[in-house]
Coordinates of C-alpha atoms in Angstrom, one line a residue:
M15 CA -9.5 16.1 37.6
P16 CA -7.6 13.7 35.6
A17 CA -8.5 9.8 35.3
P18 CA -6.1 7.8 37.1
I19 CA -3.2 6.6 34.9
L20 CA -2.4 3.0 33.7
V21 CA 1.0 3.0 32.4
S22 CA 3.6 5.4 32.6
C23 CA 6.9 6.1 30.4
Q24 CA 9.5 8.1 31.5
S25 CA 12.6 8.8 29.2
I26 CA 12.3 5.6 27.6
T27 CA 14.9 4.8 24.9
K28 CA 15.2 1.7 22.4
T29 CA 17.6 0.8 19.8
F30 CA 17.6 -2.0 17.1
G31 CA 21.3 -2.6 16.7
A32 CA 23.7 0.2 16.3
R33 CA 20.6 2.9 15.4
P34 CA 18.0 3.9 18.3
L35 CA 14.2 3.5 17.3
F36 CA 13.5 6.4 19.5
E37 CA 15.0 8.2 22.4
R38 CA 13.8 9.5 26.0
L39 CA 10.1 9.4 25.2
T40 CA 7.6 10.5 27.9
F41 CA 4.0 10.1 28.4
V42 CA 1.2 8.4 30.3
V43 CA -2.4 6.3 29.1
H44 CA -4.9 7.1 31.7
E45 CA -8.2 5.0 32.0
G46 CA -10.7 5.5 29.5
D47 CA -8.2 6.9 26.8
H48 CA -8.6 6.6 23.5
V49 CA -5.1 6.7 21.9
A50 CA -4.1 6.2 18.2
L51 CA -0.3 5.8 17.7
I52 CA 1.2 7.0 14.3
G53 CA 4.6 7.3 12.9
P54 CA 6.7 6.3 9.7
N55 CA 7.4 2.7 9.2
G56 CA 10.5 2.3 11.1
T57 CA 10.0 4.4 14.0
G58 CA 9.3 1.8 16.6
K59 CA 5.5 1.5 16.9
S60 CA 5.7 -1.9 17.1
T61 CA 8.3 -1.9 19.6
L62 CA 6.7 0.9 21.6
I63 CA 3.2 -1.2 21.9
K64 CA 5.2 -4.3 23.0
I65 CA 6.8 -2.2 25.6
L66 CA 3.3 -0.9 26.9
A67 CA 2.4 -4.5 26.9
G68 CA 5.2 -6.0 28.9
V69 CA 6.8 -7.8 26.2
E70 CA 9.5 -6.0 26.1
E71 CA 11.5 -3.5 28.2
P72 CA 12.9 -0.2 27.6
D73 CA 16.7 0.0 27.0
V74 CA 16.9 2.8 29.2
G75 CA 13.9 5.0 31.2
S76 CA 11.0 3.1 32.8
C77 CA 7.4 1.8 32.0
T78 CA 5.6 1.7 35.0
R79 CA 2.2 -0.2 35.1
R80 CA -0.7 0.2 37.8
R81 CA -0.4 -2.5 40.1
N82 CA -2.6 -5.6 39.0
L83 CA -3.1 -4.1 35.4
R84 CA -4.8 -6.3 33.2
V85 CA -3.4 -6.1 29.6
G86 CA -4.9 -7.3 26.4
Y87 CA -2.5 -7.3 23.5
V88 CA -3.5 -8.2 19.5
P89 CA 0.0 -8.1 17.9
Q90 CA 0.4 -7.0 13.9
H91 CA 0.4 -10.5 13.3
P92 CA -1.1 -12.9 15.6
A93 CA -0.2 -16.6 16.1
L94 CA -3.6 -18.7 15.6
P95 CA -3.4 -22.0 15.0
G96 CA -5.4 -23.6 12.4
E97 CA -6.7 -26.7 13.5
K98 CA -8.5 -25.4 16.4
T99 CA -11.9 -23.7 16.6
P100 CA -12.4 -19.9 17.9
R101 CA -14.1 -21.1 21.0
E102 CA -11.1 -23.4 21.8
L103 CA -8.4 -20.7 21.2
V104 CA -10.4 -18.1 23.4
T105 CA -11.4 -20.7 26.3
E106 CA -7.3 -21.6 26.3
V107 CA -6.1 -17.9 26.3
V108 CA -8.3 -17.6 29.8
A109 CA -7.8 -20.4 31.1
D110 CA -3.8 -19.4 31.2
G111 CA -4.8 -16.7 33.0
G112 CA -5.6 -19.1 35.8
G113 CA -8.0 -18.4 38.6
L114 CA -11.3 -19.7 37.0
T115 CA -13.1 -23.0 36.5
S116 CA -13.3 -24.7 33.3
E117 CA -16.8 -23.4 33.1
E118 CA -16.2 -20.2 34.1
C119 CA -13.5 -19.8 31.0
E120 CA -15.9 -21.5 28.4
H121 CA -18.5 -18.7 29.5
R122 CA -15.8 -16.0 29.2
A123 CA -14.5 -16.8 25.9
A124 CA -18.6 -17.3 24.8
V125 CA -19.4 -13.8 26.0
A126 CA -15.8 -12.1 24.0
L127 CA -16.4 -13.5 21.3
G128 CA -20.3 -12.8 20.8
R129 CA -18.6 -9.1 21.7
V130 CA -16.8 -9.0 18.3
G131 CA -20.1 -10.6 16.1
F132 CA -19.0 -14.5 15.8
A133 CA -22.4 -16.4 15.8
A134 CA -20.9 -19.8 14.6
T135 CA -17.5 -20.8 16.6
G136 CA -17.4 -24.3 15.7
A137 CA -15.2 -24.2 12.2
P138 CA -11.5 -24.4 12.1
A139 CA -9.8 -20.8 12.8
G140 CA -7.5 -21.5 9.5
T141 CA -10.8 -21.8 7.3
L142 CA -11.4 -17.8 8.5
S143 CA -11.4 -14.7 6.4
G144 CA -8.2 -12.2 7.4
G145 CA -11.1 -10.3 8.8
W146 CA -12.3 -12.9 11.1
R147 CA -8.9 -13.7 12.1
T148 CA -8.8 -10.3 13.8
R149 CA -11.7 -10.6 15.6
L150 CA -10.6 -13.4 16.8
A151 CA -7.4 -12.2 18.0
I152 CA -9.4 -9.1 19.6
A153 CA -11.9 -11.6 21.3
S154 CA -8.9 -13.6 22.6
A155 CA -7.6 -10.2 24.0
I156 CA -10.8 -8.9 25.7
A157 CA -11.9 -12.2 27.3
L158 CA -9.0 -11.7 30.0
E159 CA -11.0 -8.5 30.6
P160 CA -8.3 -6.1 30.3
D161 CA -8.1 -2.6 31.6
L162 CA -5.9 -1.8 28.7
L163 CA -6.4 -3.2 25.1
L164 CA -3.2 -2.9 23.0
L165 CA -4.0 -3.0 19.0
D166 CA -0.9 -3.3 16.6
E167 CA -2.1 -2.4 13.0
P168 CA -5.8 -4.4 13.9
T169 CA -6.6 -3.0 10.2
N170 CA -4.1 -4.0 8.0
H171 CA -5.9 -6.9 5.5
L172 CA -9.3 -5.8 6.9
D173 CA -12.4 -5.0 4.2
L174 CA -14.4 -1.6 4.3
E175 CA -17.1 -3.3 6.2
S176 CA -14.5 -5.0 8.8
R177 CA -13.0 -1.7 9.3
R178 CA -16.4 0.1 9.9
W179 CA -17.3 -2.6 12.5
L180 CA -13.9 -2.3 14.4
E181 CA -14.6 1.4 14.4
G182 CA -18.2 1.4 15.9
W183 CA -17.0 -1.6 18.3
L184 CA -13.7 0.6 19.8
N185 CA -16.2 3.5 20.3
A186 CA -18.8 1.4 22.1
G187 CA -16.4 -0.1 24.5
T188 CA -15.5 0.9 28.0
E189 CA -11.7 -0.5 28.1
A190 CA -9.1 2.1 27.0
F191 CA -7.2 1.0 24.3
V192 CA -3.7 2.3 22.1
V193 CA -4.2 1.2 18.4
V194 CA -1.3 1.7 15.6
S195 CA -3.2 2.4 12.5
H196 CA -2.4 3.9 9.1
D197 CA -6.0 4.2 8.0
R198 CA -6.7 8.1 8.3
V199 CA -10.4 7.7 8.1
F200 CA -10.1 4.9 11.0
L201 CA -7.7 7.5 12.9
Q202 CA -10.3 10.2 12.7
N203 CA -13.1 7.9 13.9
V204 CA -11.4 6.7 16.8
G205 CA -8.9 8.5 18.3
Q206 CA -9.5 10.9 21.0
R207 CA -5.5 11.3 21.6
M208 CA -2.9 11.1 19.3
L209 CA 0.5 10.3 19.4
D210 CA 2.8 11.0 16.7
L211 CA 6.1 9.2 16.7
D212 CA 8.6 10.8 14.2
P213 CA 12.2 11.5 14.6
Q214 CA 11.5 14.9 13.0
Y215 CA 10.2 16.2 16.0
A216 CA 12.4 17.7 18.6
G217 CA 11.3 15.3 21.3
G218 CA 11.0 12.6 19.1
L219 CA 7.2 12.6 19.9
L220 CA 4.2 14.8 19.6
T221 CA 1.4 14.3 21.5
V222 CA -2.3 16.0 20.7
D223 CA -5.6 15.8 22.8
G224 CA -8.2 15.6 19.9
D225 CA -8.7 13.7 16.5
Y226 CA -6.4 13.0 13.7
A227 CA -7.6 16.2 12.2
D228 CA -6.4 18.3 15.3
L229 CA -2.9 16.7 15.0
L230 CA -2.8 17.7 11.3
E231 CA -3.5 21.4 12.5
A232 CA -0.9 20.8 15.5
K233 CA 1.7 19.3 13.2
A234 CA 1.5 21.8 10.5
A235 CA 1.8 24.7 13.3
L236 CA 4.9 23.3 15.0
L237 CA 6.5 22.5 11.8
A238 CA 6.2 26.2 10.5
G239 CA 7.5 26.9 13.8
Q240 CA 10.6 24.7 13.5
A241 CA 11.1 25.6 10.0
S242 CA 11.5 29.2 11.1
Q243 CA 13.5 28.3 14.0
E244 CA 15.9 26.6 11.3
Q245 CA 15.7 29.6 9.3
S246 CA 17.0 32.3 11.9
L247 CA 19.7 29.5 13.1
A248 CA 20.7 29.4 9.6
N249 CA 21.1 32.9 9.3
R250 CA 23.3 32.7 12.8
V251 CA 25.4 30.2 11.2
R252 CA 26.0 32.1 8.3
R253 CA 27.5 34.7 10.2
E254 CA 29.5 32.9 12.1
I255 CA 31.2 31.5 9.4
E256 CA 31.5 34.5 7.7
W257 CA 33.3 35.6 10.9
L258 CA 35.3 32.5 10.8
R259 CA 36.8 33.0 7.7
R260 CA 38.2 36.4 8.4
G261 CA 40.5 34.3 10.3
P262 CA 39.8 35.6 13.9
K263 CA 42.6 35.3 16.7
A264 CA 41.9 32.7 18.6
R265 CA 44.2 33.5 21.5
S266 CA 41.6 35.3 23.6
S267 CA 39.2 33.0 25.5
K268 CA 36.5 35.0 24.2
A269 CA 37.4 34.2 20.6
K270 CA 37.9 30.6 21.4
A271 CA 34.4 30.6 23.3
R272 CA 33.0 32.4 19.8
I273 CA 34.9 29.8 17.8
D274 CA 33.1 26.7 20.1
A275 CA 29.6 28.3 19.7
A276 CA 29.6 28.7 15.8
H277 CA 30.9 24.9 15.7
D278 CA 27.9 24.4 18.2
S279 CA 25.2 26.2 15.9
I280 CA 26.7 24.4 12.6
E281 CA 25.6 20.8 14.6
E282 CA 22.5 22.2 15.6
L283 CA 21.8 23.0 12.4
A284 CA 22.4 19.9 10.7
E285 CA 20.6 18.0 12.8
S286 CA 17.5 20.2 12.4
R287 CA 17.7 19.9 8.8
A288 CA 18.0 16.2 9.2
R289 CA 15.2 16.0 11.4
L290 CA 12.7 18.4 8.7
G291 CA 14.1 16.5 5.5
G292 CA 14.6 13.2 6.5
G293 CA 12.1 10.0 5.0
A294 CA 10.3 11.9 2.4
I295 CA 10.4 9.6 -0.7
G296 CA 10.2 10.8 -3.9
L297 CA 7.2 9.1 -6.6
A298 CA 6.2 9.6 -9.7
L299 CA 4.3 7.4 -12.4
N300 CA 5.8 6.6 -15.5
A301 CA 3.1 7.5 -18.2
T302 CA 3.6 7.1 -22.3
E303 CA 2.4 9.8 -24.2
R304 CA -0.3 7.7 -26.1
Q305 CA -3.3 9.6 -27.4
T306 CA -5.5 6.8 -27.9
K307 CA -9.2 7.3 -26.4
R308 CA -10.3 3.6 -26.0
L309 CA -7.6 1.7 -24.0
W310 CA -9.3 -1.3 -22.6
W311 CA -12.9 -2.3 -23.4
C312 CA -15.1 -5.3 -22.5
G313 CA -18.4 -6.5 -23.0
G314 CA -20.6 -9.3 -21.8
L315 CA -17.6 -10.6 -19.6
C316 CA -18.6 -13.2 -17.7
K317 CA -16.3 -15.0 -14.7
S318 CA -16.8 -17.8 -12.2
F319 CA -14.5 -18.9 -9.4
A320 CA -14.8 -22.3 -7.5
G321 CA -18.4 -22.4 -9.2
R322 CA -19.5 -18.8 -7.8
P323 CA -19.9 -16.1 -10.0
I324 CA -17.7 -13.1 -9.9
V325 CA -18.8 -11.0 -12.7
S326 CA -21.8 -11.8 -15.2
D327 CA -22.6 -9.5 -18.1
L328 CA -19.9 -6.7 -17.6
E329 CA -19.3 -4.1 -19.7
L330 CA -16.7 -1.6 -19.1
L331 CA -14.1 1.4 -20.9
L332 CA -11.2 2.3 -19.6
T333 CA -9.9 5.6 -21.0
P334 CA -6.9 8.0 -20.1
G335 CA -8.1 10.0 -16.8
L336 CA -10.1 7.4 -16.0
R337 CA -9.3 6.3 -12.0
L338 CA -11.8 3.5 -11.5
G339 CA -12.0 2.0 -7.6
V340 CA -13.4 -1.7 -7.0
V341 CA -15.0 -2.3 -3.7
G342 CA -16.5 -5.2 -2.4
A343 CA -16.2 -7.6 0.6
N344 CA -13.0 -10.1 1.1
G345 CA -14.1 -13.2 -1.3
S346 CA -16.2 -11.0 -3.7
G347 CA -13.8 -11.3 -6.6
K348 CA -12.0 -8.0 -6.6
T349 CA -8.4 -9.6 -7.4
T350 CA -10.3 -11.9 -10.4
L351 CA -11.3 -8.7 -11.8
L352 CA -8.1 -7.3 -12.2
R353 CA -6.5 -10.5 -13.1
L354 CA -9.1 -10.6 -16.2
I355 CA -8.2 -6.8 -17.1
V356 CA -4.4 -7.5 -17.0
G357 CA -4.6 -10.6 -19.1
E358 CA -3.8 -13.3 -16.8
L359 CA -7.0 -15.0 -16.4
A360 CA -9.9 -15.4 -19.4
P361 CA -13.0 -14.9 -19.4
E362 CA -15.8 -17.8 -19.5
A363 CA -17.9 -15.3 -22.2
G364 CA -17.7 -12.2 -23.3
E365 CA -15.4 -10.2 -25.5
I366 CA -12.1 -8.1 -24.4
R367 CA -10.7 -5.3 -26.6
R368 CA -7.1 -3.9 -25.7
A369 CA -5.4 -0.9 -27.7
D370 CA -2.4 -1.9 -30.0
G371 CA 0.7 -1.9 -27.8
L372 CA -1.0 -1.2 -24.8
R373 CA 1.2 -1.4 -21.7
V374 CA -0.4 -2.3 -18.4
V375 CA 1.7 -2.2 -15.2
Y376 CA 0.1 -4.1 -12.3
F377 CA 0.5 -4.0 -8.6
D378 CA 0.2 -7.6 -7.5
Q379 CA -1.3 -7.3 -3.5
D380 CA 1.1 -10.5 -2.9
R381 CA 4.1 -8.9 -4.3
A382 CA 5.2 -12.0 -6.0
Q383 CA 7.1 -10.3 -8.3
L384 CA 10.1 -10.0 -5.5
D385 CA 12.4 -12.5 -5.1
P386 CA 13.0 -13.0 -1.2
T387 CA 16.7 -14.3 -1.7
V388 CA 18.2 -11.3 -3.4
S389 CA 19.5 -8.1 -1.7
L390 CA 17.9 -4.7 -1.4
R391 CA 20.5 -3.4 -4.1
Q392 CA 19.5 -6.2 -6.5
A393 CA 16.0 -5.5 -5.9
L394 CA 16.2 -2.1 -7.0
A395 CA 18.6 -2.6 -9.8
P396 CA 18.8 -5.9 -10.8
D397 CA 20.8 -5.5 -14.1
A398 CA 23.8 -2.6 -12.9
D399 CA 24.3 -0.1 -10.4
G400 CA 21.6 1.9 -11.2
V401 CA 18.4 2.5 -13.1
V402 CA 17.5 4.2 -15.7
Y403 CA 14.5 7.2 -14.7
R404 CA 12.6 9.0 -17.6
D405 CA 15.9 9.0 -19.8
A406 CA 18.2 10.0 -16.7
A407 CA 20.7 7.5 -15.1
V408 CA 20.2 7.0 -11.2
H409 CA 22.9 5.3 -9.0
V410 CA 21.3 2.5 -6.9
A411 CA 22.0 4.5 -3.7
S412 CA 20.4 7.5 -4.6
W413 CA 17.4 5.4 -6.1
A414 CA 17.0 3.4 -2.6
R415 CA 17.4 7.0 -0.6
R416 CA 14.3 8.4 -3.0
F417 CA 12.2 5.4 -1.2
G418 CA 13.3 6.1 2.3
F419 CA 16.1 3.3 2.1
R420 CA 19.4 4.1 3.9
S421 CA 22.8 3.1 2.0
E422 CA 23.6 0.7 4.6
Q423 CA 20.3 -1.3 3.9
L424 CA 21.4 -2.2 0.6
D425 CA 22.8 -5.5 0.9
T426 CA 20.1 -6.4 3.4
P427 CA 17.5 -9.6 1.9
V428 CA 14.5 -9.0 0.4
A429 CA 13.2 -11.5 3.1
R430 CA 14.5 -9.3 6.2
L431 CA 12.4 -6.2 4.9
S432 CA 9.1 -5.1 6.8
G433 CA 6.0 -5.1 4.5
G434 CA 5.9 -1.5 4.4
E435 CA 9.7 -1.2 3.0
R436 CA 9.0 -4.3 0.3
A437 CA 6.0 -2.7 -0.6
R438 CA 8.2 0.7 -1.5
V439 CA 10.7 -1.5 -3.5
V440 CA 7.4 -2.7 -5.6
L441 CA 6.6 0.6 -6.1
A442 CA 10.2 1.8 -6.7
R443 CA 10.2 -0.8 -9.6
L444 CA 6.9 0.0 -11.0
M445 CA 7.8 3.5 -11.4
L446 CA 10.6 2.2 -14.1
Q447 CA 7.9 0.7 -16.4
P448 CA 6.0 3.1 -18.5
A449 CA 2.0 2.6 -18.4
D450 CA -0.7 3.5 -20.4
L451 CA -2.7 1.7 -17.7
F452 CA -2.1 1.0 -14.0
V453 CA -3.7 -1.7 -12.3
L454 CA -2.8 -1.5 -8.6
D455 CA -4.4 -4.4 -5.9
E456 CA -3.9 -3.1 -2.5
P457 CA -0.7 -1.2 -2.9
T458 CA -1.5 0.5 0.9
N459 CA -1.0 -2.6 2.6
D460 CA 1.7 -1.6 5.3
L461 CA 2.3 1.5 3.9
D462 CA 2.9 4.6 6.4
I463 CA 0.6 7.9 6.1
P464 CA 3.7 9.8 4.8
T465 CA 4.2 7.3 1.9
L466 CA 0.2 7.1 1.3
E467 CA 0.2 10.8 0.9
V468 CA 3.2 10.8 -1.7
L469 CA 1.5 7.8 -3.3
E470 CA -2.0 9.4 -3.6
E471 CA -0.1 12.5 -5.2
A472 CA 1.4 10.2 -7.7
L473 CA -2.0 8.5 -8.7
L474 CA -3.8 11.7 -9.1
E475 CA -0.9 13.3 -11.4
F476 CA -1.2 9.9 -13.6
P477 CA -2.5 11.1 -17.4
G478 CA -3.5 7.3 -18.2
A479 CA -6.2 5.0 -16.5
L480 CA -6.0 3.7 -13.4
V481 CA -8.1 0.5 -11.7
L482 CA -7.9 0.6 -8.1
V483 CA -8.0 -1.7 -5.4
T484 CA -7.8 -0.6 -1.6
H485 CA -9.4 -0.6 1.9
D486 CA -8.0 2.8 2.5
R487 CA -11.3 4.9 2.7
H488 CA -9.2 7.9 2.6
L489 CA -7.5 7.3 -0.7
L490 CA -10.4 5.3 -2.7
G491 CA -12.3 8.8 -1.8
R492 CA -9.8 11.3 -3.0
I493 CA -8.5 9.2 -6.0
S494 CA -11.6 7.4 -7.7
T495 CA -13.8 8.9 -10.3
T496 CA -16.0 6.5 -10.6
L497 CA -16.9 3.1 -8.2
L498 CA -17.6 -0.8 -9.5
A499 CA -18.9 -2.6 -6.4
L500 CA -19.0 -6.0 -6.6
D501 CA -21.7 -8.3 -4.6
G502 CA -19.8 -11.7 -4.6
K503 CA -22.5 -13.3 -6.8
G504 CA -21.7 -11.6 -10.1
G505 CA -23.6 -8.7 -9.5
L506 CA -22.1 -5.0 -9.3
Q507 CA -23.2 -1.7 -9.0
R508 CA -21.6 1.6 -10.4
F509 CA -21.2 4.5 -8.3
A510 CA -20.1 8.4 -8.9
D511 CA -18.0 8.0 -6.1
Y512 CA -16.8 6.6 -2.3
G513 CA -19.1 8.8 -0.7
Q514 CA -22.3 7.6 -2.7
W515 CA -21.4 4.4 -2.3
E516 CA -20.5 4.3 1.4
E517 CA -24.2 6.3 2.2
A518 CA -25.8 3.3 0.1
T519 CA -24.0 0.6 2.1
A520 CA -23.5 2.0 5.7
E521 CA -25.6 0.3 8.3
V522 CA -24.6 2.3 11.1
A523 CA -22.4 5.3 11.6
P524 CA -19.8 5.1 14.3
V525 CA -20.9 7.5 17.3
R526 CA -19.5 8.2 20.5
R527 CA -22.0 8.6 22.8
D528 CA -21.6 10.5 26.4
K529 CA -24.9 9.7 27.6
P530 CA -27.2 6.4 27.4
R531 CA -29.1 6.4 24.1
A532 CA -32.1 5.9 26.0
A533 CA -31.8 9.5 27.3
V534 CA -32.2 11.2 24.4
P535 CA -35.8 12.8 24.1
A536 CA -37.8 13.0 21.1
P537 CA -40.8 15.1 21.9
A538 CA -43.7 14.7 19.3
L539 CA -43.8 17.8 17.1
P540 CA -46.0 19.0 14.5
R541 CA -45.9 17.7 11.5
V542 CA -43.4 19.0 8.7
K543 CA -43.8 19.4 5.2
R544 CA -40.9 17.2 4.2
L545 CA -42.3 14.5 5.7
T546 CA -44.6 12.3 4.0
Y547 CA -47.9 11.1 6.0
L548 CA -46.5 7.7 6.8
E549 CA -43.0 9.0 7.4
Q550 CA -44.8 11.4 10.0
R551 CA -46.5 8.5 11.7
E552 CA -43.4 6.5 12.0
W553 CA -41.3 9.6 13.4
E554 CA -44.2 9.9 16.2
G555 CA -43.8 6.5 17.2
M556 CA -39.9 6.3 17.2
E557 CA -39.5 7.0 20.7
A558 CA -41.4 4.4 22.0
E559 CA -40.2 1.5 19.4
V560 CA -36.6 2.5 20.4
L561 CA -37.2 2.3 23.9
A562 CA -39.0 -1.2 23.5
A563 CA -35.7 -2.3 21.5
E564 CA -33.8 -1.1 24.2
A565 CA -35.6 -3.4 26.7
R566 CA -35.2 -6.2 24.2
L567 CA -31.4 -5.6 24.0
T568 CA -31.0 -5.3 28.1
A569 CA -33.1 -8.8 28.5
A570 CA -30.9 -10.5 26.0
Q571 CA -28.0 -9.2 27.5
A572 CA -29.1 -10.5 30.9
A573 CA -29.9 -13.5 29.3
A574 CA -26.7 -14.0 27.8
E575 CA -24.4 -13.4 30.9
D576 CA -26.8 -16.0 32.8
P577 CA -24.6 -18.1 35.2
A578 CA -27.3 -20.7 34.8
I579 CA -26.5 -21.9 31.1
A580 CA -22.9 -21.1 31.6
T581 CA -21.7 -24.8 31.0
D582 CA -24.4 -25.3 27.8
A583 CA -22.3 -24.3 25.1
A584 CA -25.5 -24.6 23.0
A585 CA -27.9 -22.6 24.7
L586 CA -25.2 -19.9 24.8
E587 CA -24.5 -19.6 21.5
V588 CA -28.5 -19.5 20.7
R589 CA -28.6 -16.5 23.5
L590 CA -25.7 -14.7 21.7
V591 CA -26.8 -14.7 18.5
A592 CA -30.0 -13.2 20.2
L593 CA -28.0 -10.5 21.7
S594 CA -26.4 -9.5 18.3
A595 CA -29.4 -9.5 16.6
A596 CA -30.6 -7.1 19.4
R597 CA -27.8 -4.7 19.1
L598 CA -28.1 -4.7 15.3
A599 CA -32.1 -3.6 15.8
V600 CA -31.3 -1.2 17.6
D601 CA -28.4 0.3 15.7
R602 CA -30.9 0.2 12.9
L603 CA -33.8 2.4 14.8
Y604 CA -31.3 5.0 15.8
E605 CA -30.1 5.1 12.0
R606 CA -33.6 5.2 11.0
W607 CA -34.4 8.0 13.7
A608 CA -31.5 9.9 12.5
E609 CA -32.4 9.9 8.7
L610 CA -36.3 10.8 9.4
E611 CA -35.2 13.6 12.1
S612 CA -32.6 15.2 9.2
K613 CA -35.7 15.4 6.8
R614 CA -37.6 17.5 9.5
Q615 CA -35.0 20.3 9.4

């Protein structure tokens, strides 16, 4: 029996100006659904989330919500007053919902902040990093105890550790949710039902019960079928065109009907080709023909920022074909390192050597090279009506189309472009610059999945050296040939690839559990040669240790929810910290249990 329906959308249409974002979409969201919503930039994902939240209404069709449905909505760019503390902000959100005393509002706010990992809640929100601001926005939404949680691009600007936290948090929760994201690893780990909003589908939407990998399989099969159907339609149109050219007599009703059918087939073919061929951008990085083996080298490099060491005694060699990924938490100094490489900053100690005439192209994560006051036309081709790409002249309208822009957008100011569109403008400008060394700082922010896939291929084909900072795990794993991890204290480690780094740093893999963890049996089995004596003893006592940790977690949960301390903010914060520590202890035990179990097999 299917779960009860929370929201039902029937034949909804929404237009932006004269152009429809989407048309006649029909789908439902059930209790317990873990839905991932994806699609190219500009297809209306954020608008659709707003319709589900009740912030906007469809132009045509209906969006029906269950009576008394509680919805928590986290917009793509949440407005968080910087002078207020997290506790004050969340308490105000709960109070605005009405029906609760001030003590109850404070208690619910404290519980919500504890759920997303806040230990200290007294600092102004304006001092928080991007990742913690996202957690604060989520806390504000879940403090309302929603039946349905809606998150629009929550992974934007989160570092790798915060993305892994969000995956585990969503999988452990009980709320139904719909989340928009372009992070393919994130989508694979949290999505149990996929909605792909894309005009290339005949109905504008592809729904798949399964994860992101299941969606890719279904999409490939569907598009193959559409391509086959288009070929059959093209053959029919060709026959009708030949018949029309023979000059059929149009006096009989039969001939008129065949002429009408021919025109209908031609229009259907045009629509099919527009769906299948639209939106793809062309991207190939422009490389020089340099044969130099040593492009950039540093030795004994030291740099601090605000009195904190970023790198200490760094030795690094960049050669053609090397693709270096740089990872680290937000604030660890990744951008500072890139600015040292491109020459925007000088080291405090050490030596840097560059090959003579080295050509370096730098993608700045702030996209500061874009003037927001100029038009898209001027941004793409500042000096003429076109550009010269690989010794060939290309008109600006054709150049714009290669990056997914329509001709009518050419006079749009850069300031009115979306984040993803501005990123595509920067990529278009970088393509025109021949490079020996590409340095890219968060090029994937705001890019949709089709553009990410094209960017991946371009980076893989670039023959020069590449230095890449990104929070996109799929891109990092596929592109990088070596990894440099910064700890934010001047230390660094090198890894062969992203997978090796992830194994070394991951605390807990996000696991979907269908049953309570304590119900998993762990019978005492004979010793196995792969375990050492101490590991065997540890494994034999693991079940009892886990059960004890589970009991401590239950007690900490009860203590944090004790109404007697609802008005005592200091005591409540202490208990929430204890609850967070208890959860972490349980998760670490399960991770260790799994590690020992794998050695026994």
